[in-house]
JSON list of N, CA, C and O in Angstrom, two decimals:
[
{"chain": "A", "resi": 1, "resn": "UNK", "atom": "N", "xyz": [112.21, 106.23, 108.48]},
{"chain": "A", "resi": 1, "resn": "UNK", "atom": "CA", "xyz": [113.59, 106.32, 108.13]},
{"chain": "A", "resi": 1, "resn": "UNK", "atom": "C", "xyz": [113.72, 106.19, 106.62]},
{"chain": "A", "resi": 1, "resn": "UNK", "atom": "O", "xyz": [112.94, 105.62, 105.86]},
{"chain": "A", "resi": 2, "resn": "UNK", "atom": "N", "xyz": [114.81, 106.81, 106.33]},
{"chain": "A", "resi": 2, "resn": "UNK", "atom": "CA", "xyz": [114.69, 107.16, 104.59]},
{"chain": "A", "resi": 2, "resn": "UNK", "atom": "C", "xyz": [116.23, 106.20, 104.49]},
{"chain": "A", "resi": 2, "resn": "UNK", "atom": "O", "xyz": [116.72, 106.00, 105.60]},
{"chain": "A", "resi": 3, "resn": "UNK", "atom": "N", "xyz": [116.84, 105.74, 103.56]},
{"chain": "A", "resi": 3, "resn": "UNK", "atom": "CA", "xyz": [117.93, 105.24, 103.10]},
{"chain": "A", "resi": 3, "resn": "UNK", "atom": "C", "xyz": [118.31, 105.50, 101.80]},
{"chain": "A", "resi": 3, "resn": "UNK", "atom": "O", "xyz": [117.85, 104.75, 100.94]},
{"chain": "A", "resi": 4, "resn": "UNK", "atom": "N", "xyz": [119.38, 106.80, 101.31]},
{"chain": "A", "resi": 4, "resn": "UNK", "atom": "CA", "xyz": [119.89, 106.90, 100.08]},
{"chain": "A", "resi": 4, "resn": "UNK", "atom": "C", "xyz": [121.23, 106.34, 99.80]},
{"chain": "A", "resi": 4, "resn": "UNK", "atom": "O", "xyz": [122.20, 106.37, 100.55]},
{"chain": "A", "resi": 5, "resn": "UNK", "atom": "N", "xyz": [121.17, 105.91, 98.83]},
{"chain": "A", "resi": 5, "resn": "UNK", "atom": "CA", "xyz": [122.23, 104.87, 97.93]},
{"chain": "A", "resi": 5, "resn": "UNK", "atom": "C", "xyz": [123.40, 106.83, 97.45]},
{"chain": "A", "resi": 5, "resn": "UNK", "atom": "O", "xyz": [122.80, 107.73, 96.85]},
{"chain": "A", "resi": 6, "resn": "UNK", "atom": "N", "xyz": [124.56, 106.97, 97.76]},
{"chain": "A", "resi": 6, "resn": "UNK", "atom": "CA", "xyz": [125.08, 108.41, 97.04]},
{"chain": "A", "resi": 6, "resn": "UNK", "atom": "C", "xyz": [126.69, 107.40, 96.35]},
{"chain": "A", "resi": 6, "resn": "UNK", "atom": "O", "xyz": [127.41, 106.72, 97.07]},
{"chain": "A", "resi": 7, "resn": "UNK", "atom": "N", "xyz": [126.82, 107.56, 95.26]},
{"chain": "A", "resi": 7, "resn": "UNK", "atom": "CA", "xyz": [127.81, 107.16, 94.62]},
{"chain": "A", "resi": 7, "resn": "UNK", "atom": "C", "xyz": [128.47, 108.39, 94.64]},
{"chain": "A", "resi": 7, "resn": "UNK", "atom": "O", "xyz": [128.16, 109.40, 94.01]},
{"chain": "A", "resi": 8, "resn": "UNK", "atom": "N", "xyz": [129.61, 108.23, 95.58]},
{"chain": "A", "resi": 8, "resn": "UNK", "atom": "CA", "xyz": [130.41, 109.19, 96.18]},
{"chain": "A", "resi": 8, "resn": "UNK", "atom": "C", "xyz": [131.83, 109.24, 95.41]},
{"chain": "A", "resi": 8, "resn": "UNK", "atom": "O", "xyz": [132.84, 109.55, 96.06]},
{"chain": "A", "resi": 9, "resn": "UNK", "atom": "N", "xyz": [131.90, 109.00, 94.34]},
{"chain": "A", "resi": 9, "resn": "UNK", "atom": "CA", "xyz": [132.76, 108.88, 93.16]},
{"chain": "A", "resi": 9, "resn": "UNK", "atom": "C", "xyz": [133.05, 110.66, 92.82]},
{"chain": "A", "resi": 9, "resn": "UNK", "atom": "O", "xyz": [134.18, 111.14, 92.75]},
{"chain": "A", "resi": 10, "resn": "UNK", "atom": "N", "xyz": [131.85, 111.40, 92.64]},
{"chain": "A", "resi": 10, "resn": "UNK", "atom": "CA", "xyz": [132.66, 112.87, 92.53]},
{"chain": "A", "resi": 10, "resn": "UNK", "atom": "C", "xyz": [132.48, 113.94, 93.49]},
{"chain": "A", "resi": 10, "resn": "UNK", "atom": "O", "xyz": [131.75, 113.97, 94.48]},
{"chain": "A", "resi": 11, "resn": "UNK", "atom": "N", "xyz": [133.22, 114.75, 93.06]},
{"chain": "A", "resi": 11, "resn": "UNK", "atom": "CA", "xyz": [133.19, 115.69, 93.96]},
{"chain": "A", "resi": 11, "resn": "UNK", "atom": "C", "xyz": [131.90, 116.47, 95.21]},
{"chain": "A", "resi": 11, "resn": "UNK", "atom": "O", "xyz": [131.75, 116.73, 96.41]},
{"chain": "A", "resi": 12, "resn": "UNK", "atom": "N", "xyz": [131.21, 116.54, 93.87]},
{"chain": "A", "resi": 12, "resn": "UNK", "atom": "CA", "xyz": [130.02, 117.09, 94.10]},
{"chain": "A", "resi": 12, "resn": "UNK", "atom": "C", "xyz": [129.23, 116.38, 95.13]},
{"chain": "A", "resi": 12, "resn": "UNK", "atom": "O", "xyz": [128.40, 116.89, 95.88]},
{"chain": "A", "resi": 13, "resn": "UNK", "atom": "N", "xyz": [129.62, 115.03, 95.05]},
{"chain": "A", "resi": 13, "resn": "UNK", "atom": "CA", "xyz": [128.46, 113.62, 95.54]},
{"chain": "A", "resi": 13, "resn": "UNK", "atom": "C", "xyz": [129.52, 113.88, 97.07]},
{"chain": "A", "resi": 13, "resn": "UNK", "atom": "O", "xyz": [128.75, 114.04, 98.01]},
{"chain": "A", "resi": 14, "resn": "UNK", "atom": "N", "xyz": [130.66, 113.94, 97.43]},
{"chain": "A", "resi": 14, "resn": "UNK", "atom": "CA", "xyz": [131.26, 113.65, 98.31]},
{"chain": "A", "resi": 14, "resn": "UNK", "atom": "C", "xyz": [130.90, 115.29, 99.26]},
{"chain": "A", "resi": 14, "resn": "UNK", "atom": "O", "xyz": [130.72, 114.98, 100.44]},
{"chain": "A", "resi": 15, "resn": "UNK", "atom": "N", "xyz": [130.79, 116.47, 99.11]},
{"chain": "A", "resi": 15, "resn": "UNK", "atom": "CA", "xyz": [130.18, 117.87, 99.71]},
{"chain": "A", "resi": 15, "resn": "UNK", "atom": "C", "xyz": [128.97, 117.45, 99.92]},
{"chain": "A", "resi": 15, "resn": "UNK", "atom": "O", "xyz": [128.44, 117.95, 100.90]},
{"chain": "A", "resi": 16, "resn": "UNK", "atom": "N", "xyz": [128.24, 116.55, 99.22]},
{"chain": "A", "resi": 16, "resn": "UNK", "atom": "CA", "xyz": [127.00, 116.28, 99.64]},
{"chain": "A", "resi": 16, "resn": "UNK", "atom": "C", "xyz": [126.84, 115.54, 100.98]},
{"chain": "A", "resi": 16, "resn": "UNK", "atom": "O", "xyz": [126.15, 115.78, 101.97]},
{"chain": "A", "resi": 17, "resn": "UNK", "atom": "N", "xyz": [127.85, 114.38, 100.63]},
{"chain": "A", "resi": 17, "resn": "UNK", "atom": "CA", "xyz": [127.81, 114.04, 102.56]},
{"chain": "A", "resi": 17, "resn": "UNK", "atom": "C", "xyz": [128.01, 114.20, 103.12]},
{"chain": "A", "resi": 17, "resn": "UNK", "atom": "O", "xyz": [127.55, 113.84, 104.21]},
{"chain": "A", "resi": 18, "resn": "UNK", "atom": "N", "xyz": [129.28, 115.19, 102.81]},
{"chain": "A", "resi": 18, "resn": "UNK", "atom": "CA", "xyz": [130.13, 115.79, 104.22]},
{"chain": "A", "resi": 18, "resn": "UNK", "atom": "C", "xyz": [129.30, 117.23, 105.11]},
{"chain": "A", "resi": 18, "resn": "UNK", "atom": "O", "xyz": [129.58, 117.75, 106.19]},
{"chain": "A", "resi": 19, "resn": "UNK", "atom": "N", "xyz": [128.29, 117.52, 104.17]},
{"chain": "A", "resi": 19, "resn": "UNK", "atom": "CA", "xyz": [126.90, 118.37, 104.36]},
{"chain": "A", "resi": 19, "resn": "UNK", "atom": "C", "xyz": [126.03, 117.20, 105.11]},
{"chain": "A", "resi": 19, "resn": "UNK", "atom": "O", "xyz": [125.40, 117.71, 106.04]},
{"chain": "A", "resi": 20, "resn": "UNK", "atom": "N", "xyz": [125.87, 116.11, 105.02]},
{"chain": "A", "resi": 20, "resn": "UNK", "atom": "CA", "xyz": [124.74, 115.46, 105.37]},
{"chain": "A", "resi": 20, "resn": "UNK", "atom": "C", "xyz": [125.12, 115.20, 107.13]},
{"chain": "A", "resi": 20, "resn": "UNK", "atom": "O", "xyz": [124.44, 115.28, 108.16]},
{"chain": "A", "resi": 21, "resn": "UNK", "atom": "N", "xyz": [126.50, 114.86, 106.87]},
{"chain": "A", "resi": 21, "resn": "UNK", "atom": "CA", "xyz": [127.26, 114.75, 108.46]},
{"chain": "A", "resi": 21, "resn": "UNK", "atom": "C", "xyz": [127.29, 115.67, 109.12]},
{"chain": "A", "resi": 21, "resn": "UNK", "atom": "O", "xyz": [127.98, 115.65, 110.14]},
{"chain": "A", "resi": 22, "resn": "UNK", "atom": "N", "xyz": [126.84, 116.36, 108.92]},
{"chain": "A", "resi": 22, "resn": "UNK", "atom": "CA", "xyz": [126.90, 117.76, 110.01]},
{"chain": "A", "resi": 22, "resn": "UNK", "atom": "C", "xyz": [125.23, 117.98, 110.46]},
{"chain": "A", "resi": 22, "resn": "UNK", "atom": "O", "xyz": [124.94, 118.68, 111.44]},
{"chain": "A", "resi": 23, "resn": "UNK", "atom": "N", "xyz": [124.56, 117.53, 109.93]},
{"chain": "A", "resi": 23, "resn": "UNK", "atom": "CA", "xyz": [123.06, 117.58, 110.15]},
{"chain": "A", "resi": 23, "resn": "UNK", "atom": "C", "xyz": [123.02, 117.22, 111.20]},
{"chain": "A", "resi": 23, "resn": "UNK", "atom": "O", "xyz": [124.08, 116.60, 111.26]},
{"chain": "A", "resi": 24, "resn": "UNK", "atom": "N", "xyz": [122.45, 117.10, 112.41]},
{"chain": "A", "resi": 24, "resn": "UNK", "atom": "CA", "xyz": [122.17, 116.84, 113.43]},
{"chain": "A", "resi": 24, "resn": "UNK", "atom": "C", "xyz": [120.77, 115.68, 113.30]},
{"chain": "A", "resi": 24, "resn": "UNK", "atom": "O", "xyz": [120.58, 114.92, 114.25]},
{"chain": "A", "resi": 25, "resn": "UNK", "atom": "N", "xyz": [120.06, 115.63, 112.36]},
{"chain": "A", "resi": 25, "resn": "UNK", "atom": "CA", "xyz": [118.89, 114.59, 112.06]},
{"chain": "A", "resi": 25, "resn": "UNK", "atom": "C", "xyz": [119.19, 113.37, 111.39]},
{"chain": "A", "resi": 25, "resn": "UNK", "atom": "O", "xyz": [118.37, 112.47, 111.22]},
{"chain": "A", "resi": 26, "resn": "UNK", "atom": "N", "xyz": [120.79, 113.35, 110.86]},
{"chain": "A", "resi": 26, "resn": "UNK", "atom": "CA", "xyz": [120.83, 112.34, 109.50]},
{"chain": "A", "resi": 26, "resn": "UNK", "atom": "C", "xyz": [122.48, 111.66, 110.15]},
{"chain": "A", "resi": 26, "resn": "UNK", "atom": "O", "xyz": [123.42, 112.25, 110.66]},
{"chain": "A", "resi": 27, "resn": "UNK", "atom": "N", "xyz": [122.28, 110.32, 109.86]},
{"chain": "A", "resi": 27, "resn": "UNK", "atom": "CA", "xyz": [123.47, 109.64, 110.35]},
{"chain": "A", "resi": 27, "resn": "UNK", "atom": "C", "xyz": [124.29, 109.12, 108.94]},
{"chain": "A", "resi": 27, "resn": "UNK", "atom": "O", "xyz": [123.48, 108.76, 108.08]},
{"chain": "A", "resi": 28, "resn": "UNK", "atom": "N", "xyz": [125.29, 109.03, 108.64]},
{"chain": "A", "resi": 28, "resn": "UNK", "atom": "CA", "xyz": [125.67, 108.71, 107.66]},
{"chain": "A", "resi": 28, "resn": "UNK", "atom": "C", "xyz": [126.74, 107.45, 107.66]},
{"chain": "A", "resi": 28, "resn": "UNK", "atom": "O", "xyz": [127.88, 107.54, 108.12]},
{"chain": "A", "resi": 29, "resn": "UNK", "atom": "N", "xyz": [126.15, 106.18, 107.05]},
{"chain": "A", "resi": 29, "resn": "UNK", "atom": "CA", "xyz": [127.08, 104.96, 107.32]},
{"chain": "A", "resi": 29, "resn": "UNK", "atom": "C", "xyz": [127.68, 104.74, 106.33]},
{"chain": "A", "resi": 29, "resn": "UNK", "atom": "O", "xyz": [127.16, 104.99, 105.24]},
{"chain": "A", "resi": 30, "resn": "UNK", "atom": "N", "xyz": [129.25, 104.08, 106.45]},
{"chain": "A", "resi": 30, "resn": "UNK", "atom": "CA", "xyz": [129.91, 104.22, 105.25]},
{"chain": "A", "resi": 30, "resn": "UNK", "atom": "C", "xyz": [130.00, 102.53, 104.92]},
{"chain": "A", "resi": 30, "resn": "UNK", "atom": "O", "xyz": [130.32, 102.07, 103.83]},
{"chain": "A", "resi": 31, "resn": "UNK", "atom": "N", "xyz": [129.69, 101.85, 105.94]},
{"chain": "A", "resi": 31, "resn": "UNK", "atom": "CA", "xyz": [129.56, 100.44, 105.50]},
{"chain": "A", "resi": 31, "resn": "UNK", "atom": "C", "xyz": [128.44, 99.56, 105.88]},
{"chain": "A", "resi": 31, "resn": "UNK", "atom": "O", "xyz": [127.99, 99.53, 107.02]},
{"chain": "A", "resi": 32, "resn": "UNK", "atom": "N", "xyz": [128.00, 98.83, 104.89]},
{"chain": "A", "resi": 32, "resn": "UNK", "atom": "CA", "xyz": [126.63, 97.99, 105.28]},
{"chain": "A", "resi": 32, "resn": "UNK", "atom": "C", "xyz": [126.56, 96.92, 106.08]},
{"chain": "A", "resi": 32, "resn": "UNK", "atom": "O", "xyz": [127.46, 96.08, 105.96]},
{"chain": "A", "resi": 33, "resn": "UNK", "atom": "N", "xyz": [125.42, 96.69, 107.14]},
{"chain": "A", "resi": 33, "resn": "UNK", "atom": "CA", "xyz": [126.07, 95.89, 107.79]},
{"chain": "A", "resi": 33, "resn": "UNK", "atom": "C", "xyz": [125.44, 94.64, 106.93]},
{"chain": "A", "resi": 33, "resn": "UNK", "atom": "O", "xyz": [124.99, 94.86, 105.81]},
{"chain": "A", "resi": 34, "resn": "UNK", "atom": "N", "xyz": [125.42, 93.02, 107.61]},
{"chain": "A", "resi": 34, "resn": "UNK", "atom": "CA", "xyz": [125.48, 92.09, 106.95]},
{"chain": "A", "resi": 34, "resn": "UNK", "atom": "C", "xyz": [124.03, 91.72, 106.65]},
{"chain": "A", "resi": 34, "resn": "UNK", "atom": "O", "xyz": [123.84, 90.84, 105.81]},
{"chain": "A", "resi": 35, "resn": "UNK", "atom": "N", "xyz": [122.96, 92.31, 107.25]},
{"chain": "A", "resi": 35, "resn": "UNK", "atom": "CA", "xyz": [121.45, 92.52, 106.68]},
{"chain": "A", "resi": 35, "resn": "UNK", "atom": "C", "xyz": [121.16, 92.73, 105.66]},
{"chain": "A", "resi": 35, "resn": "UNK", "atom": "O", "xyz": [120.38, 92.11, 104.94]},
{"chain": "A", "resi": 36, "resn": "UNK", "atom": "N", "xyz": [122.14, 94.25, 105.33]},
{"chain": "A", "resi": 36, "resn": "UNK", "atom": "CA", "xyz": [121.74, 95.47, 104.03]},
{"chain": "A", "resi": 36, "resn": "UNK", "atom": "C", "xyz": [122.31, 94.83, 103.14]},
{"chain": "A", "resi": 36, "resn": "UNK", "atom": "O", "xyz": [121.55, 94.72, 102.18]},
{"chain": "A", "resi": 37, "resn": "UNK", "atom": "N", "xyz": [123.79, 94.08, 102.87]},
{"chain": "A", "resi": 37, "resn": "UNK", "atom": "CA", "xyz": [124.32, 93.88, 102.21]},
{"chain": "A", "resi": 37, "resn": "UNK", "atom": "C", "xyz": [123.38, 92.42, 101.42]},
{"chain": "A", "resi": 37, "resn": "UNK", "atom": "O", "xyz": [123.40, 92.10, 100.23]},
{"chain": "A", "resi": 38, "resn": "UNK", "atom": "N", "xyz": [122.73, 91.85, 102.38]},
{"chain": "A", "resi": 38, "resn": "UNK", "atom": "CA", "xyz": [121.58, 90.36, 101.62]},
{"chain": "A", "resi": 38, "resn": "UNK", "atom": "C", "xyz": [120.60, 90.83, 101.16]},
{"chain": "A", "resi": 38, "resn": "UNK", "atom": "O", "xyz": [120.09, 90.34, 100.15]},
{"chain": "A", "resi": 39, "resn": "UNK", "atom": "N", "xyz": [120.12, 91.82, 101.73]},
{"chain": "A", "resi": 39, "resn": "UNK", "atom": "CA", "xyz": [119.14, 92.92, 101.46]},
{"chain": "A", "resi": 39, "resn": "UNK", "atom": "C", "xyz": [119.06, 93.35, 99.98]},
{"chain": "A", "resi": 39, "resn": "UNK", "atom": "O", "xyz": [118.19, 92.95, 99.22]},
{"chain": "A", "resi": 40, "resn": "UNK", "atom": "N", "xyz": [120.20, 94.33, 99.59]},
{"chain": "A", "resi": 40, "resn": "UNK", "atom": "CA", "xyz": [120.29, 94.58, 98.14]},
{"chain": "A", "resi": 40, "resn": "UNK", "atom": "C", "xyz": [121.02, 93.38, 97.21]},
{"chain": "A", "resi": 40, "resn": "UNK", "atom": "O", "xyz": [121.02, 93.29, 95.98]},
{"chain": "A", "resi": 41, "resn": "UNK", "atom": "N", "xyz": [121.56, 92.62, 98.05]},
{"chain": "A", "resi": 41, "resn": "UNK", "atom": "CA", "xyz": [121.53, 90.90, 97.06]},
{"chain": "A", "resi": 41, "resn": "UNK", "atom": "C", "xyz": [119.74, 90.61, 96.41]},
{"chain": "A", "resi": 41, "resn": "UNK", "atom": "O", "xyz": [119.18, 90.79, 95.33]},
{"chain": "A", "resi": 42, "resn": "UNK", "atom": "N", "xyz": [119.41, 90.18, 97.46]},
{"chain": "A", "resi": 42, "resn": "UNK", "atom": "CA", "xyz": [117.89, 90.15, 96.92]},
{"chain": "A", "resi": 42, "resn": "UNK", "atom": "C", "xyz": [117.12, 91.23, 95.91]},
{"chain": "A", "resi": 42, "resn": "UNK", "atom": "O", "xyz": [116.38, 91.05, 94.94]},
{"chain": "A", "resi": 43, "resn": "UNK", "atom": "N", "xyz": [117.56, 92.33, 96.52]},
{"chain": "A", "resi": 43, "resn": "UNK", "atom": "CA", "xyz": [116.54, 93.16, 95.29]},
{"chain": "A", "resi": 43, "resn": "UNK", "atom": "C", "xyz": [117.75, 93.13, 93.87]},
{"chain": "A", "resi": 43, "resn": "UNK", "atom": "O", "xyz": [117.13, 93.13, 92.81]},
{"chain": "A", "resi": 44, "resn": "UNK", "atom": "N", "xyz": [118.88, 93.11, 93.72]},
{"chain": "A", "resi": 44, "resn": "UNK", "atom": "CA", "xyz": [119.39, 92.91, 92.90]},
{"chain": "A", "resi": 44, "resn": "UNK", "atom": "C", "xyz": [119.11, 91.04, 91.76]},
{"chain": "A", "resi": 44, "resn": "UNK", "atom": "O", "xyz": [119.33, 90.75, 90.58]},
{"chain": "A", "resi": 45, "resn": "UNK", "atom": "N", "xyz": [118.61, 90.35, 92.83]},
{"chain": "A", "resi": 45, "resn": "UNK", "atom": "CA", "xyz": [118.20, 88.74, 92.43]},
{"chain": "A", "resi": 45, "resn": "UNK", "atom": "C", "xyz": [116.98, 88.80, 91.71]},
{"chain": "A", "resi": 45, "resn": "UNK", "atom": "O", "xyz": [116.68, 88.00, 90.82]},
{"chain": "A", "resi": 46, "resn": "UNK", "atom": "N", "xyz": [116.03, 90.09, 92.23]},
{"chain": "A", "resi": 46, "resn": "UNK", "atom": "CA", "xyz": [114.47, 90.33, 91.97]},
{"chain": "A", "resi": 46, "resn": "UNK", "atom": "C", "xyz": [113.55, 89.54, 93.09]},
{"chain": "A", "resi": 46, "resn": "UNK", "atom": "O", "xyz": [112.35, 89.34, 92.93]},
{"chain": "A", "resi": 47, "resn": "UNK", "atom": "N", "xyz": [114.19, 89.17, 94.07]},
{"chain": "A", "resi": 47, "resn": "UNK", "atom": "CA", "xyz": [113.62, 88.57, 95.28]},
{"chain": "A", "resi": 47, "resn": "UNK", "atom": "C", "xyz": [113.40, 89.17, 96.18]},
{"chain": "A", "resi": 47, "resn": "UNK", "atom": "O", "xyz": [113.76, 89.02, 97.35]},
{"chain": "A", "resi": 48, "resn": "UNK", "atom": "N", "xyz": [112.48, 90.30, 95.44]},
{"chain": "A", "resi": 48, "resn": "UNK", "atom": "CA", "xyz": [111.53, 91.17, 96.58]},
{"chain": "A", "resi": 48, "resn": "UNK", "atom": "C", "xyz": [110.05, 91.03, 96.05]},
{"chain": "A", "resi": 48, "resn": "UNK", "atom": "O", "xyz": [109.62, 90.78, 94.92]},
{"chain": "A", "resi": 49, "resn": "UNK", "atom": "N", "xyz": [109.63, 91.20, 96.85]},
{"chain": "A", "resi": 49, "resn": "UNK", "atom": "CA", "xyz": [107.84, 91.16, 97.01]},
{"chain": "A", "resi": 49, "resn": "UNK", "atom": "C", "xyz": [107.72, 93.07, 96.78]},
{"chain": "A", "resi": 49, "resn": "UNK", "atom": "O", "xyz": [108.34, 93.94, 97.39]},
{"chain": "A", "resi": 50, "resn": "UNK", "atom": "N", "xyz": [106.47, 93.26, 95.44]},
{"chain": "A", "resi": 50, "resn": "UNK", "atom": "CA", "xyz": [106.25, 94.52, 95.51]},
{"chain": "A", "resi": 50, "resn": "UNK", "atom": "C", "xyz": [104.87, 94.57, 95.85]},
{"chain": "A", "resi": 50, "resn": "UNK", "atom": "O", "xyz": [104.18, 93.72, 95.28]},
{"chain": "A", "resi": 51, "resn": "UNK", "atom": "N", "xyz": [104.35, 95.25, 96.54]},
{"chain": "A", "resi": 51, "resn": "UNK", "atom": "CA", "xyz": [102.53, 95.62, 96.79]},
{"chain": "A", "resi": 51, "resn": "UNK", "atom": "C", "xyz": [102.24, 97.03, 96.77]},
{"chain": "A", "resi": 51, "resn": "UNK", "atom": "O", "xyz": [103.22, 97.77, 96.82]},
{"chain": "A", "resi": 52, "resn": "UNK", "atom": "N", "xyz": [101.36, 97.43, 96.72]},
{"chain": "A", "resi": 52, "resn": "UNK", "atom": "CA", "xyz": [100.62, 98.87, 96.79]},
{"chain": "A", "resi": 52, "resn": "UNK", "atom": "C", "xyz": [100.06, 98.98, 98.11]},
{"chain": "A", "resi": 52, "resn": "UNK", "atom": "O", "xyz": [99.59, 100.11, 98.28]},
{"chain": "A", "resi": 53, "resn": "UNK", "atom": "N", "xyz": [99.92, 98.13, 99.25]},
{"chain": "A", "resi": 53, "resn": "UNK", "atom": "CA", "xyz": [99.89, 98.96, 100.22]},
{"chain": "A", "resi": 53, "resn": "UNK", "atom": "C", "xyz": [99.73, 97.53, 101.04]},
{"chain": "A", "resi": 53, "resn": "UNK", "atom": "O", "xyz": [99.72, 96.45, 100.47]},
{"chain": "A", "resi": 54, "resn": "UNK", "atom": "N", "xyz": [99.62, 97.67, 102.26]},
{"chain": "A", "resi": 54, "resn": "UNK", "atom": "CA", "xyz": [99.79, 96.87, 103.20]},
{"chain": "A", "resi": 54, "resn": "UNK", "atom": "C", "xyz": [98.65, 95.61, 103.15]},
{"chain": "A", "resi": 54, "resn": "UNK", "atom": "O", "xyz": [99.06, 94.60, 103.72]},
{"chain": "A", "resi": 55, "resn": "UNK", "atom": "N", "xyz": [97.68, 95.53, 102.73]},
{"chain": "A", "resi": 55, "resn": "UNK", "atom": "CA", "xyz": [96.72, 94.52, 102.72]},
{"chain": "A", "resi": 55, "resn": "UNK", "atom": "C", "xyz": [97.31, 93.71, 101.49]},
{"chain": "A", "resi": 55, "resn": "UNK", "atom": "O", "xyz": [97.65, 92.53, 101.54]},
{"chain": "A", "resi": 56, "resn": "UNK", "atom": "N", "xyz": [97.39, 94.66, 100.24]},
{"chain": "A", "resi": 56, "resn": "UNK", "atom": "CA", "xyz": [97.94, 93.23, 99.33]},
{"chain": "A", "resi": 56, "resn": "UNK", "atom": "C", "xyz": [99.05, 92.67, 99.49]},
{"chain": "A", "resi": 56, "resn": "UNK", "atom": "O", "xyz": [99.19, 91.49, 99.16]},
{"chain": "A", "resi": 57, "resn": "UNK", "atom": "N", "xyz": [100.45, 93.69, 100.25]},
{"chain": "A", "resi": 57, "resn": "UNK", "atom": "CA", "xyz": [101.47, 93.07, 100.58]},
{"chain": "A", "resi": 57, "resn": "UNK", "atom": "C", "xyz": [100.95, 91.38, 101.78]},
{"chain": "A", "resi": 57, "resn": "UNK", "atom": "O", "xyz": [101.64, 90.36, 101.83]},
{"chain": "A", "resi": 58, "resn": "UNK", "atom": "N", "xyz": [99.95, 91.53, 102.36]},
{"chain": "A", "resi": 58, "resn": "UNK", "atom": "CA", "xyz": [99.53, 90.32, 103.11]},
{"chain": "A", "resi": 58, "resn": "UNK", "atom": "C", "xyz": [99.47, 89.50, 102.09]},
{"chain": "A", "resi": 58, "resn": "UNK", "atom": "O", "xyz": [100.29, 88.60, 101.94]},
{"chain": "A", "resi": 59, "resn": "UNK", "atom": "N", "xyz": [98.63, 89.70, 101.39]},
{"chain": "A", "resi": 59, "resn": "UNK", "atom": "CA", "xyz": [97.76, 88.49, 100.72]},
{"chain": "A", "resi": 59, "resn": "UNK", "atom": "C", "xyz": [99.09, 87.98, 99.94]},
{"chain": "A", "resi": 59, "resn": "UNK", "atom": "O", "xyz": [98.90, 86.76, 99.94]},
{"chain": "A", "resi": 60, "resn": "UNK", "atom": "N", "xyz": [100.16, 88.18, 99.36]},
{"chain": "A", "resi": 60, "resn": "UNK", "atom": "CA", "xyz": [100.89, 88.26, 98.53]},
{"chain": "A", "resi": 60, "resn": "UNK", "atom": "C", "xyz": [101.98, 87.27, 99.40]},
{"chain": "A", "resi": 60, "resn": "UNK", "atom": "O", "xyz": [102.46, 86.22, 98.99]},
{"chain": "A", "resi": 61, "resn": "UNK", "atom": "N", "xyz": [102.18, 87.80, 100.46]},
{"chain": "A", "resi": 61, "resn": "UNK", "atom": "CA", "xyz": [103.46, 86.75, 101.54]},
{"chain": "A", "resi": 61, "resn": "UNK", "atom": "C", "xyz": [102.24, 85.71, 101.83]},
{"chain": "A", "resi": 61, "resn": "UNK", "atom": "O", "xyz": [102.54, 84.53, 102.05]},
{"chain": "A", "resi": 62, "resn": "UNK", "atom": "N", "xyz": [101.34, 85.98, 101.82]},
{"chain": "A", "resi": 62, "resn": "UNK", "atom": "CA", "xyz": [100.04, 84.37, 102.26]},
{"chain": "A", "resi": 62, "resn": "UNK", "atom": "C", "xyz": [100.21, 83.37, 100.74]},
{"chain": "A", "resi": 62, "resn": "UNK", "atom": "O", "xyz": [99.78, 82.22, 100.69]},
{"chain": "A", "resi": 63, "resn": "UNK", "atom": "N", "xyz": [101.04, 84.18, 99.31]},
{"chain": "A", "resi": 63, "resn": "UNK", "atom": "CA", "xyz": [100.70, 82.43, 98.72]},
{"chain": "A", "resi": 63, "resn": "UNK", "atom": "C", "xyz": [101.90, 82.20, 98.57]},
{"chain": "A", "resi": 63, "resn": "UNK", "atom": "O", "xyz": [102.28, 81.10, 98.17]}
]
């Protein structure tokens, strides 16, 4: 699953979703629920963990 951020402020940005809603593969939510919204709290805090791939992401939540 992919998740894009569209600042739907102009025109252009707003044909873009109203294109995306008609896709039959792509769901389009207009509000976050209360996960996403702590979610980008944290990466906005810098309280995310970054790794290059799944083994160092381990070692990394292990200290």
């Amino acid at each position: 699953m992919i998740y894009i951020a569209i600042d739907n402020s102009s025109p252009a940005a707003k044909k873009m979703v109203e294109l995306m809603e008609e896709m039959p593969f792509a769901t389009v939510y207009r509000d976050f629920n209360a996960t996403t919204k702590k979610a980008f709290a944290e990466i906005k805090e810098g309280k995310t963990i970054k790794a290059k791939n799944v083994n160092d992401l381990l070692q990394k939540l292990k200290k």
